[in-house]
Coordinates of C-alpha atoms and ligand atoms in Angstrom, one line a residue:
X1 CA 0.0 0.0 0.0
X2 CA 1.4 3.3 -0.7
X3 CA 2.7 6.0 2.1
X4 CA 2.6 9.5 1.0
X5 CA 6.5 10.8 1.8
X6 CA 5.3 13.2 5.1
X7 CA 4.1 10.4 6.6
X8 CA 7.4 8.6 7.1
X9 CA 7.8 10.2 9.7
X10 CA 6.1 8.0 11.8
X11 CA 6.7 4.9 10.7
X12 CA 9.9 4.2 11.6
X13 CA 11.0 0.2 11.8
X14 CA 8.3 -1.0 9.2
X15 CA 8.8 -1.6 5.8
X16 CA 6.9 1.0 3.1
X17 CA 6.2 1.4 -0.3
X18 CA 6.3 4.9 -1.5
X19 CA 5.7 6.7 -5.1
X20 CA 7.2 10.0 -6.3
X21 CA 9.7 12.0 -8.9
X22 CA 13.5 11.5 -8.3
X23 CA 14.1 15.1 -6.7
X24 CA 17.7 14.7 -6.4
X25 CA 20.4 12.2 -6.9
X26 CA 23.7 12.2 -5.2
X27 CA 25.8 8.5 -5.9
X28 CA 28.8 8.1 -3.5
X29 CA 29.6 4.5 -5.7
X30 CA 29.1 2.2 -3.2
X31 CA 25.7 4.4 -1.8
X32 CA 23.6 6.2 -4.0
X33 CA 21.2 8.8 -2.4
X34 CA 18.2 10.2 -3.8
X35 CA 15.5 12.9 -2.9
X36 CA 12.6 11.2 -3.2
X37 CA 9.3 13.7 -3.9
X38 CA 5.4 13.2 -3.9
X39 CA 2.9 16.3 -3.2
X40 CA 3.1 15.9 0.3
X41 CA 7.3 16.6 0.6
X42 CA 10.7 15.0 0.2
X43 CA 12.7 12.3 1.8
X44 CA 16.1 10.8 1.5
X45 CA 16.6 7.3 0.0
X46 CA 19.1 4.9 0.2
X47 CA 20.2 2.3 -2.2
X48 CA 23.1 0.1 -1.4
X49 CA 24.5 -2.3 -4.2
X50 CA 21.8 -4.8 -3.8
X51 CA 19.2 -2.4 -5.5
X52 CA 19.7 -3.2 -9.2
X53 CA 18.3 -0.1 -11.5
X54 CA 19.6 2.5 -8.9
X55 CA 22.7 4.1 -10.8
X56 CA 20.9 4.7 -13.6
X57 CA 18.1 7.0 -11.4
X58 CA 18.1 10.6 -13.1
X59 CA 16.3 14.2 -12.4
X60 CA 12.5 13.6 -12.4
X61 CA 12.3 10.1 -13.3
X62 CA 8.7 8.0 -11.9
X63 CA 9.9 5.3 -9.4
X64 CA 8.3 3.3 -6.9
X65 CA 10.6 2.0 -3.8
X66 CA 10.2 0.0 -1.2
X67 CA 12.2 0.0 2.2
X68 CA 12.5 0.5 5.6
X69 CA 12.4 3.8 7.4
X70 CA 15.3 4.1 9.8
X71 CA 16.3 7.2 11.7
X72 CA 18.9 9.2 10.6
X73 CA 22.6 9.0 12.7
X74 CA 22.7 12.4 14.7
X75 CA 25.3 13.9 12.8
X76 CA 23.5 13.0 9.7
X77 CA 19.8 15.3 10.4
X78 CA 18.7 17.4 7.8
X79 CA 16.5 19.9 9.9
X80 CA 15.6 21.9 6.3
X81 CA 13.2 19.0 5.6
X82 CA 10.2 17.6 8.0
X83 CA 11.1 14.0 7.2
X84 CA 15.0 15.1 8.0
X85 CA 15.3 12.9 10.7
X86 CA 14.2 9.7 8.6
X87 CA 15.4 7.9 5.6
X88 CA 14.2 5.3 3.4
X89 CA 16.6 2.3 3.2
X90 CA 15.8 0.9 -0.4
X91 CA 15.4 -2.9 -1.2
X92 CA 13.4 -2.7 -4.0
X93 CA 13.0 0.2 -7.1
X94 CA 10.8 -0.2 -9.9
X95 CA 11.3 2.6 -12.8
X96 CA 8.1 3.6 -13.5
X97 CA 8.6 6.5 -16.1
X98 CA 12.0 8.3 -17.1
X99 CA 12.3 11.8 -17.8
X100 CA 14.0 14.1 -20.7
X101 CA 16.2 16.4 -19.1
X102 CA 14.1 19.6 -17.6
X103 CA 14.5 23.0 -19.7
X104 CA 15.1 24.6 -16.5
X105 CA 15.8 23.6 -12.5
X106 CA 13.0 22.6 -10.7
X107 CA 14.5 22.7 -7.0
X108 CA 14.9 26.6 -7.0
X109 CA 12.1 29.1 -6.4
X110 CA 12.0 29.8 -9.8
X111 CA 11.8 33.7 -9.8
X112 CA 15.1 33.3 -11.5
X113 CA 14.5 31.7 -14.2
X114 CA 12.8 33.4 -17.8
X115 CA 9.1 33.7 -17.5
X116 CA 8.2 32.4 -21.2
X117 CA 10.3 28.8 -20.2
X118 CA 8.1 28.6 -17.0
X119 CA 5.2 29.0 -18.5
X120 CA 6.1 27.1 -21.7
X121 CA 7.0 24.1 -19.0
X122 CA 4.5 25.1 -17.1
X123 CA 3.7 21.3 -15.8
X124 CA 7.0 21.6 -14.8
X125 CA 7.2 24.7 -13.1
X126 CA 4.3 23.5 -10.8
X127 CA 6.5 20.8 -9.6
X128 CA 8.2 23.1 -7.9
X129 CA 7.8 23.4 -4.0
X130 CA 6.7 27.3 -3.7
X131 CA 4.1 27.0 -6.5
X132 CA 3.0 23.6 -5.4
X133 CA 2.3 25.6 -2.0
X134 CA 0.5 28.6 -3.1
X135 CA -1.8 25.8 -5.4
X136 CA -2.8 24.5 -2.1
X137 CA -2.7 27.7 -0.3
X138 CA -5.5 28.8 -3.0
X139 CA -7.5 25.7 -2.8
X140 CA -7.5 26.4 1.4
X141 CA -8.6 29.7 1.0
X142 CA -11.6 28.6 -1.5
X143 CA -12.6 25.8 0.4
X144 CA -12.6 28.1 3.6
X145 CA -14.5 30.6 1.9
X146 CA -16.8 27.9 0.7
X147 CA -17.3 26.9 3.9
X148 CA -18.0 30.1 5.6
X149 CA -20.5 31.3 3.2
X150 CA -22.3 27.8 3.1
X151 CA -23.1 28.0 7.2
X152 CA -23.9 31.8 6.4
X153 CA -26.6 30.4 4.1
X154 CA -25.2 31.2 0.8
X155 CA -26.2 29.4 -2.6
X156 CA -23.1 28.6 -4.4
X157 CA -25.3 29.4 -8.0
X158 CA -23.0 29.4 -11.6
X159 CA -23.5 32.4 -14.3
X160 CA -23.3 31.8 -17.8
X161 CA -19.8 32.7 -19.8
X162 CA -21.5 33.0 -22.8
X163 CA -23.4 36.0 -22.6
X164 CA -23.5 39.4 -23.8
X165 CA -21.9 42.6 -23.9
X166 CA -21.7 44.8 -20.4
X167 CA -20.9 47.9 -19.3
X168 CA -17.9 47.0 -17.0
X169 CA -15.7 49.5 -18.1
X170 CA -13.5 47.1 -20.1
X171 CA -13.7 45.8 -23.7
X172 CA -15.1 42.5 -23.8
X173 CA -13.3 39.2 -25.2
X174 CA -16.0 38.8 -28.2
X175 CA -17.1 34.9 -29.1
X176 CA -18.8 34.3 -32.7
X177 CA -21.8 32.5 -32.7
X178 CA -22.1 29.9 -35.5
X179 CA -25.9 29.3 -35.7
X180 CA -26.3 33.0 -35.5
X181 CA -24.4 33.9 -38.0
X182 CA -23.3 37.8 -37.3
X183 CA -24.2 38.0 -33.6
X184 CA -21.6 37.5 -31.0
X185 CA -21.3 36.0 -27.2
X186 CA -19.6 37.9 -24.8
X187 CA -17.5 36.9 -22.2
X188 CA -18.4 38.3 -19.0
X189 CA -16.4 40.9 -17.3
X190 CA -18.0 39.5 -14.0
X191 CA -21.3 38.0 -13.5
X192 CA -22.9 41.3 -12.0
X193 CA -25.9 41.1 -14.3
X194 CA -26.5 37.7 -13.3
X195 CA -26.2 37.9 -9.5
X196 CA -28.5 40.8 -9.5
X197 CA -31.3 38.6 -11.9
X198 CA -30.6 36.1 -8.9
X199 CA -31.8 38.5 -6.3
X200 CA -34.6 39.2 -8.5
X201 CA -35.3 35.1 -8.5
X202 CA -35.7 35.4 -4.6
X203 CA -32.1 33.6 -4.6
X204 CA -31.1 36.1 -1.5
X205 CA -28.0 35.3 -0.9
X206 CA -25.6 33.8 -3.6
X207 CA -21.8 33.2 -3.8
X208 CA -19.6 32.4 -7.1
X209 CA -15.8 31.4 -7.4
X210 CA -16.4 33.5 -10.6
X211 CA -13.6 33.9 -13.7
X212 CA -14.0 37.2 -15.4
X213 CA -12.7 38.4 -18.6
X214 CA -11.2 41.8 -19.6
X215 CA -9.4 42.0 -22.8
X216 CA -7.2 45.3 -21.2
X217 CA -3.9 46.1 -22.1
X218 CA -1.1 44.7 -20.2
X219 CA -1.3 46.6 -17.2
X220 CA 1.0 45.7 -14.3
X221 CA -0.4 42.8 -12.8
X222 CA -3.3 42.1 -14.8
X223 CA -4.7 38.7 -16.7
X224 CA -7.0 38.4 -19.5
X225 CA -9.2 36.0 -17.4
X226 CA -8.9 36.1 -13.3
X227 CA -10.9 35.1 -11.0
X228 CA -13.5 37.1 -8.5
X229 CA -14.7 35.1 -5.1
X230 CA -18.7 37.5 -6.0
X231 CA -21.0 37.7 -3.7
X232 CA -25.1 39.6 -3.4
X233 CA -27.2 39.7 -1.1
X234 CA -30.3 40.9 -0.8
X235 CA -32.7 43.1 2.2
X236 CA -29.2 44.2 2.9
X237 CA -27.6 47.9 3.8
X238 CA -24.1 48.6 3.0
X239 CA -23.0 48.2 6.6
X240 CA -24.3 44.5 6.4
X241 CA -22.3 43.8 3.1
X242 CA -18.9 45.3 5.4
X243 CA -19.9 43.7 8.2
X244 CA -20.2 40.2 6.6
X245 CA -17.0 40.7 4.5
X246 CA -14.9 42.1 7.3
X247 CA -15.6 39.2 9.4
X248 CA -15.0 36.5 6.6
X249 CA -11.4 38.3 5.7
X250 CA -10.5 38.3 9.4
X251 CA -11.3 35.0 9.9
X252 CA -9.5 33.6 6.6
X253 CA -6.5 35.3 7.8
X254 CA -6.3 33.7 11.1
X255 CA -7.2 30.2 9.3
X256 CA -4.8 30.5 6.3
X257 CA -2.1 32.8 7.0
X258 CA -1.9 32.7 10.7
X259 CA 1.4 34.3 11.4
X260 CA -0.1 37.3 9.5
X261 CA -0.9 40.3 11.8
X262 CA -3.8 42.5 10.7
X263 CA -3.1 46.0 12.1
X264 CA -6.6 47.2 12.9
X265 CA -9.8 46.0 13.8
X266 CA -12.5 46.8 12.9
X267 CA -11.3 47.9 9.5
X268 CA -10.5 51.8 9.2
X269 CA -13.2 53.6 7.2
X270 CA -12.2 56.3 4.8
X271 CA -14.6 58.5 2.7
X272 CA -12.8 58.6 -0.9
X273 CA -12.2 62.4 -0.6
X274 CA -10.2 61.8 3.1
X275 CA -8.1 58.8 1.5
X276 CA -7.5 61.4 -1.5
X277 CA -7.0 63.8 0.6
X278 CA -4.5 62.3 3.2
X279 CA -2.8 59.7 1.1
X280 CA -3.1 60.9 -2.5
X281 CA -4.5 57.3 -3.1
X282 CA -8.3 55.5 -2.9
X283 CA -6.8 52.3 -2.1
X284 CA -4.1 53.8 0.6
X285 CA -1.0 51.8 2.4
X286 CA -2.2 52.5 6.0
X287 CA 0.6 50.1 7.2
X288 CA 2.5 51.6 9.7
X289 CA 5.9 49.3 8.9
X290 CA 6.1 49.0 5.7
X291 CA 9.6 46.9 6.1
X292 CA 7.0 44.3 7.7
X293 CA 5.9 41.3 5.5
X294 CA 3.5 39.9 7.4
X295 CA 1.4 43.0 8.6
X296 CA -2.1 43.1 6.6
X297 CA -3.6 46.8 6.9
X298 CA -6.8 46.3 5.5
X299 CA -9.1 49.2 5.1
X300 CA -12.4 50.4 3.3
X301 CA -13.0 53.2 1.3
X302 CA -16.9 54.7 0.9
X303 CA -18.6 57.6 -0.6
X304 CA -16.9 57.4 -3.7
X305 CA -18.2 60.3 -6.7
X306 CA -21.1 58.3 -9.1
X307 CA -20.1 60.1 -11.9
X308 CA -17.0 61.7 -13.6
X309 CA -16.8 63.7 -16.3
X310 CA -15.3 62.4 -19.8
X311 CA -13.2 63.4 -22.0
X312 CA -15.8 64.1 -24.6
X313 CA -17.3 66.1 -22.0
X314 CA -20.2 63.7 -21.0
X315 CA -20.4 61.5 -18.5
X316 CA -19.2 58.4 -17.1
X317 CA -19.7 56.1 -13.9
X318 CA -16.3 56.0 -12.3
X319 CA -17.4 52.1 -10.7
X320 CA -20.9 50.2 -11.2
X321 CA -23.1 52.1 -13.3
X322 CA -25.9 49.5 -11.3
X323 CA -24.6 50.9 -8.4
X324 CA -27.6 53.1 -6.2
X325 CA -26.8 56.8 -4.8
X326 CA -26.1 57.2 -1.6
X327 CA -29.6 57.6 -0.4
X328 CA -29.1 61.4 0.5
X329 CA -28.5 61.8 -3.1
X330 CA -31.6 59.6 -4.8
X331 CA -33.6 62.9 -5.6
X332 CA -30.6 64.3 -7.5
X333 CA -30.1 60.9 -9.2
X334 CA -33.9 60.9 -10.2
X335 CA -33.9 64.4 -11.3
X336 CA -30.4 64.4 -12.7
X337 CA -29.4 67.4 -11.2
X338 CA -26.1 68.2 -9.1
X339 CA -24.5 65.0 -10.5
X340 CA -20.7 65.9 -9.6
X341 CA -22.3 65.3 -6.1
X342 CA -23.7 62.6 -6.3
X343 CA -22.1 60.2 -4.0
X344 CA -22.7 55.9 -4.8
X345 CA -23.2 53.4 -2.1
X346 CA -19.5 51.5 -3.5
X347 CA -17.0 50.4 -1.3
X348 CA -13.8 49.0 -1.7
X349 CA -11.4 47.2 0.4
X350 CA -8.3 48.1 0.2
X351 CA -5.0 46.1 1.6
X352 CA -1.6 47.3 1.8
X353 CA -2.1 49.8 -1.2
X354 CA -3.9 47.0 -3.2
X355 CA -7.8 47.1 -4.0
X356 CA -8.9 43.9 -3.0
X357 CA -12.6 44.1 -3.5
X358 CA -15.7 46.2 -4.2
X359 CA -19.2 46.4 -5.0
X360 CA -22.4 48.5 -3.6
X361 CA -25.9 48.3 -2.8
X362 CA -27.7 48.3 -6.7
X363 CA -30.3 50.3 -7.7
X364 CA -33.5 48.3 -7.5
X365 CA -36.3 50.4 -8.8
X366 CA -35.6 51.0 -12.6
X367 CA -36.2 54.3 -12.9
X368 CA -33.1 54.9 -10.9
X369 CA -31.1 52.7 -13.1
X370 CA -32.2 54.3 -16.4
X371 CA -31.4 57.3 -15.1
X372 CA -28.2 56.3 -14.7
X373 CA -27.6 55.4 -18.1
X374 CA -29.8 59.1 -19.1
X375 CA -26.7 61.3 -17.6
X376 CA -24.5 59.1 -19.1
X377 CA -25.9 60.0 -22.6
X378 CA -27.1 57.1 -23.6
X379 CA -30.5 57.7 -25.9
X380 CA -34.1 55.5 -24.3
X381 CA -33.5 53.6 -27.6
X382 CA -30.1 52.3 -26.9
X383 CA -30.9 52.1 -22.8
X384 CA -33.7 49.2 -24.0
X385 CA -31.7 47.9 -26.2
X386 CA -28.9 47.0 -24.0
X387 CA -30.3 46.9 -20.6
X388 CA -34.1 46.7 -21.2
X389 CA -33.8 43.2 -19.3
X390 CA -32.8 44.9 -16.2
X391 CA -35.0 47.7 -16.0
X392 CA -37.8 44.9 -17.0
X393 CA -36.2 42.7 -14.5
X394 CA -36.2 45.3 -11.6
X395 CA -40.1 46.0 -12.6
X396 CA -41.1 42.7 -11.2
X397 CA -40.5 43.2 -7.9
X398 CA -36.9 43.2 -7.2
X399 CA -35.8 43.3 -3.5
X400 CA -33.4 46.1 -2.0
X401 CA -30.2 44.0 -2.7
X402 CA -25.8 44.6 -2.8
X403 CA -22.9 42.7 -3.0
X404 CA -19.1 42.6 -3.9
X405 CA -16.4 40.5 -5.4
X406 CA -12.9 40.0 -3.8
X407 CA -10.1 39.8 -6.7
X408 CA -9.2 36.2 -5.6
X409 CA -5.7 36.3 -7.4
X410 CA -4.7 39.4 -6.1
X411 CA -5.4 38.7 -2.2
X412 CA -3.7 35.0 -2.6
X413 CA -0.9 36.4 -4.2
X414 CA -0.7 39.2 -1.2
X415 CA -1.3 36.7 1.5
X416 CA 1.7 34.8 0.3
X417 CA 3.7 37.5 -0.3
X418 CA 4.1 36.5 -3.9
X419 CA 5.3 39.2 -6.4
X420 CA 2.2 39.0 -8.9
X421 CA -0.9 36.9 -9.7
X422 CA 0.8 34.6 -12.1
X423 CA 2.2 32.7 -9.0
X424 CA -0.9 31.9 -7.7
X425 CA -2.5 31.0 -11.4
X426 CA -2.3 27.1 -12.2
X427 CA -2.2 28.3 -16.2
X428 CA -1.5 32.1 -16.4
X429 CA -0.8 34.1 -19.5
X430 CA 2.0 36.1 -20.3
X431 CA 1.8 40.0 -20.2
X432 CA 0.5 40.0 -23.9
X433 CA -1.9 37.6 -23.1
X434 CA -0.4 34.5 -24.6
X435 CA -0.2 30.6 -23.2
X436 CA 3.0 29.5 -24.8
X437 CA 2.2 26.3 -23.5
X438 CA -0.9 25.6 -25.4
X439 CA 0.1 27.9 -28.3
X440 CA -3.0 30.4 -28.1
X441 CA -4.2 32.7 -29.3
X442 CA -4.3 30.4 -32.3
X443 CA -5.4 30.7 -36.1
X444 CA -8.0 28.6 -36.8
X445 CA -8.8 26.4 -39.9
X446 CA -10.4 27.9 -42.6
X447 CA -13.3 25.2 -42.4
X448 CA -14.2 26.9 -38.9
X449 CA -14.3 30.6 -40.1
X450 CA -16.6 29.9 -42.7
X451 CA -18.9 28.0 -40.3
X452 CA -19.4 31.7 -38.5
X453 CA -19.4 33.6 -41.3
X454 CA -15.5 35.0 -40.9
X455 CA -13.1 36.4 -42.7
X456 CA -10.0 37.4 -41.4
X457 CA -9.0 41.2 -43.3
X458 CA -5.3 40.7 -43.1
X459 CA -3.9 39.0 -40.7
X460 CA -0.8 41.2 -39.5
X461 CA 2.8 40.1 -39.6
X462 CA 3.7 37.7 -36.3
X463 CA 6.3 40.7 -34.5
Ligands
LIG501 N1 -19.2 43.4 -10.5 C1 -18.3 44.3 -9.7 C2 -16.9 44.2 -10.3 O1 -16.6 43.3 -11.0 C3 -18.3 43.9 -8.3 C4 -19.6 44.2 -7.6 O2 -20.0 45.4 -7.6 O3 -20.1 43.3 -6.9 O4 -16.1 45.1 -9.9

C-alpha cells in the first residue's frame, strides 16, 4: 500500500512502499542517495549495491521503492526538511517512467529563471515546491471561503460565460456565434448582471468562485481572465455587506495565513475624498511598517463620486453604473441634477495599497437605473436595447439587494507574499496575453471561419 512521503515520519521500523519523482540524486559509488518527492514533501533514499536499477536514477524520473524507514545518525539530520530525521533504506525500485532532461531547474524558487520557459513548461514549473504551495494555499482559502458562506446560508449558483456585452468598463473578449451567424457572445467581465437577476429570483443570498474576462492592455499585474470570489445579497444595507466581509477576511486570515498580523480592527473607514486627501490614493498603504511582510492593513474606502466627467465632455460612472446613490443623493439621481455630487453606495477594500474588493448596494427600482444610463448620454432607444432586461427585471419586484467580489488572485498572491498573480494561477498568460504552452491565441482552420461567417481582413505580420 502506498505511504505519501510526510508520513514517514512515523513509521519508523516498518517496511513502506512509496511513489514519487527522483528530486535529487547524489551516488557516493558504493551508496547512492536520492531525494525522493510526492505532493506531500521529500525524503532521503538509500540504495546500497543490492538495489539493481539504482545508478541509472536521473532528475524527475517516476519510481516506486520499497524499504525500511530508519532514523537518521545524529550527525546526519537534515532539519531543512520535515522528514529530516528519517530515511528510506531501499530494497526494491521499480522505474516507473523516465524523464528528458528539464529546460530549466525545478528545485529553486523559480523567480530566476525566464518567464516564457516557466510557462512554456508550465507542468514543470508547478513541480516546484513554492508554487505547489501557493496551489494548495489557493484551494484552502476557496474551500474556507466555501465553507463560511455555506453555514452563512449562501447558494453557491454558476452564471453563464457566454453572454452578452456589459458595461464594466473594459472591452469584452467577443465569441462568434455559428448558428447566428453575425451575432456575437460575450465573455463576462463578471457575472454582475447575473447575480442581480438572482436576487430578483428570490435567490437572497448567492456566492460564485467567478472567472472574469477583460481584454485590457497589459497593465501591471493584470490577466485576460482572473478570478472574482462575488457575492449579493439581498434586504441588505451597506454596513451588512462590510460587516459580513470584514468578518469572513479576518477569519481567513487567522485560518490561512496565521502568522499574518492584521493591524486594525474593525477595519478603518475612509470616505474617498479623506483617503484622496490624506494619502493621495483610494486604495491607501495605512501600514505603519512598511519593512513588515506579514502585517495586513486592511481598510475600506466609501462615498466614492457616481459620476466623472469624460473626456468628450459627458459623462461616465467612475465604478458600477448598477450601483444606487447614496440615499441622500436619490432625488438628484432621479432628477439628474447636481450630479458631480452625487455620491454611490460603492465600497472597496483596500490592503496594503492594493484594491482587493468592491461592490455597492444596486439600484433596484428601474427608474433609478435608467437614469443612470440618461446622464451618461445614452438615448431610451439604446438604454432598452442593451439593458431593457434589467430595467424589465427590476419592474417585477426586485428586492433592496448589494454585493461585492474580492479579486481572488490578487489577495492570494498578497497573503503569500508572492510578487504578482501569475504565481498563484495554475495556467496564467504572459503579459501580452499568450499561453506558450498551449500555443493560443491560435489561427483557426479555414473550415471553422466559414462555419461563422469570418473572414479574417489581413492577418498582420507575427512581430
Ligand atoms: N461586479 C463588480 C466588479 O466586477 C463587483 C460588484 O460590484 O459586486 O467590480
Amino acid at each position: 500500500m502506498r505511504t505519501n512521503i510526510a508520513d514517514i515520519v512515523g513509521k519508523e521500523g516498518q517496511e513502506v512502499e512509496v511513489f514519487g519523482w527522483v528530486h535529487a540524486r547524489r551516488d557516493h559509488g558504493k551508496l547512492i542517495f536520492i531525494d525522493l518527492r510526492d505532493r506531500s514533501g521529500v525524503a532521503q533514499v538509500v540504495f546500497g549495491p543490492k538495489v539493481a536499477g539504482a545508478s541509472d536514477l536521473r532528475l524527475e524520473y517516476v519510481v516506486k521503492v520499497t524499504g525500511m524507514v530508519n532514523k537518521r545518525p545524529e550527525n546526519m539530520v537534515n532539519d531543512k526538511i520535515p522528514t529530516g530525521k528519517h530515511e528510506i533504506f531501499a530494497s526494491g525500485l521499480e522505474i516507473i517512467n523516465t524523464s528528458e532532461t528539464t529546460p530549466m531547474p525545478l528545485d529553486t524558487d523559480g523567480y530566476e529563471i525566464n518567464e516564457e520557459v516557466r510557462l512554456k513548461y508550465r507542468y514543470l514549473d508547478l513541480r516546484r515546491e513554492r508554487l505547489a504551495h501557493n496551489l494548495a494555499f489557493r484551494h484552502e482559502t476557496i474551500s474556507f471561503v466555501r465553507n463560511f458562506l455555506n453555514e452563512h446560508g449562501f447558494l453557491e449558483i454558476e452564471t453563464p460565460n457566454l453572454t452578452r456585452s456589459t458595461p464594466e468598463g473594459a472591452r469584452d473578449y467577443l465569441v462568434p456565434s455559428r448558428i447566428q451567424n453575425g451575432d456575437f457572445y460575450a465573455l463576462p467581465q463578471s457575472p454582475q448582471q447575473y447575480k442581480q437577476l438572482l436576487m430578483v429570483a428570490g435567490i437572497e443570498k448567492y456566492f460564485q468562485v467567478a472567472r472574469c474576462f477583460r481584454d485590457e492592455d497589459t497593465r501591471g499585474d493584470r490577466q485576460p481572465e482572473f478570478t472574482q470570489l462575488d457575492m449579493e445579497m439581498s434586504f441588505v444595507e451597506e454596513e451588512d455587506v462590510l460587516a459580513l466581509n470584514e468578518e469572513l477576511l479576518i477569519a481567513l486570515v487567522k485560518k490561512v495565513a496565521p502568522t499574518k498580523k492584521i493591524q486594525e480592527v474593525p477595519f478603518p473607514r475612509l470616505t474617498y475624498k479623506e483617503a484622496m486627501e490624506k494619502y493621495h490614493s483610494d486604495k491607501p498603504d495605512l501600514r505603519t511598517d512598511k519593512n513588515d511582510p506579514n502585517l495586513l492593513a486592511f481598510c475600506w474606502v466609501i462615498d466614492f463620486p457616481f459620476f466623472e466627467k469624460t473626456d468628450e465632455g459627458g459623462w461616465t460612472f467612475t465604478h458600477n453604473p448598477f450601483s444606487a446613490p447614496k440615499p441622500e443623493f436619490m432625488d438628484d439621481l432621479l432628477a439628474k441634477k447636481n450630479i458631480e455630487n452625487i455620491l454611490t453606495t460603492q465600497y472597496d477594500v483596500a490592503m496594503n495599497g492594493m484594491e482587493i474588493g468592491g461592490g455597492s448596494i444596486r439600484n433596484h427600482k428601474p427608474a433609478a437605473l435608467e437614469a443612470v444610463f440618461e446622464i451618461m448620454g445614452f438615448e431610451k432607444e439604446r438604454i432598452h436595447r442593451n439593458f431593457g432586461h434589467m430595467l424589465e427585471a427590476l419592474g417585477f419586484g426586485a428586492p433592496p439587494h448589494g454585493g461585492i467580489a474580492w479579486g481572488l488572485d490578487r489577495l492570494i498572491s498578497l497573503l503569500r507574499n508572492e510578487p504578482n498573480i501569475r504565481e498563484v494561477i495554475a495556467f496564467p498568460k504572459t503579459g501580452d496575453g499568450r499561453d506558450p504552452m498551449m500555443g493560443s491565441p491560435a489561427s483557426v482552420d479555414q473550415k471553422q471561419l466559414d462555419e461563422l461567417g469570418l473572414e479574417i481582413k489581413k492577418k498582420p505580420e507575427k512581430k
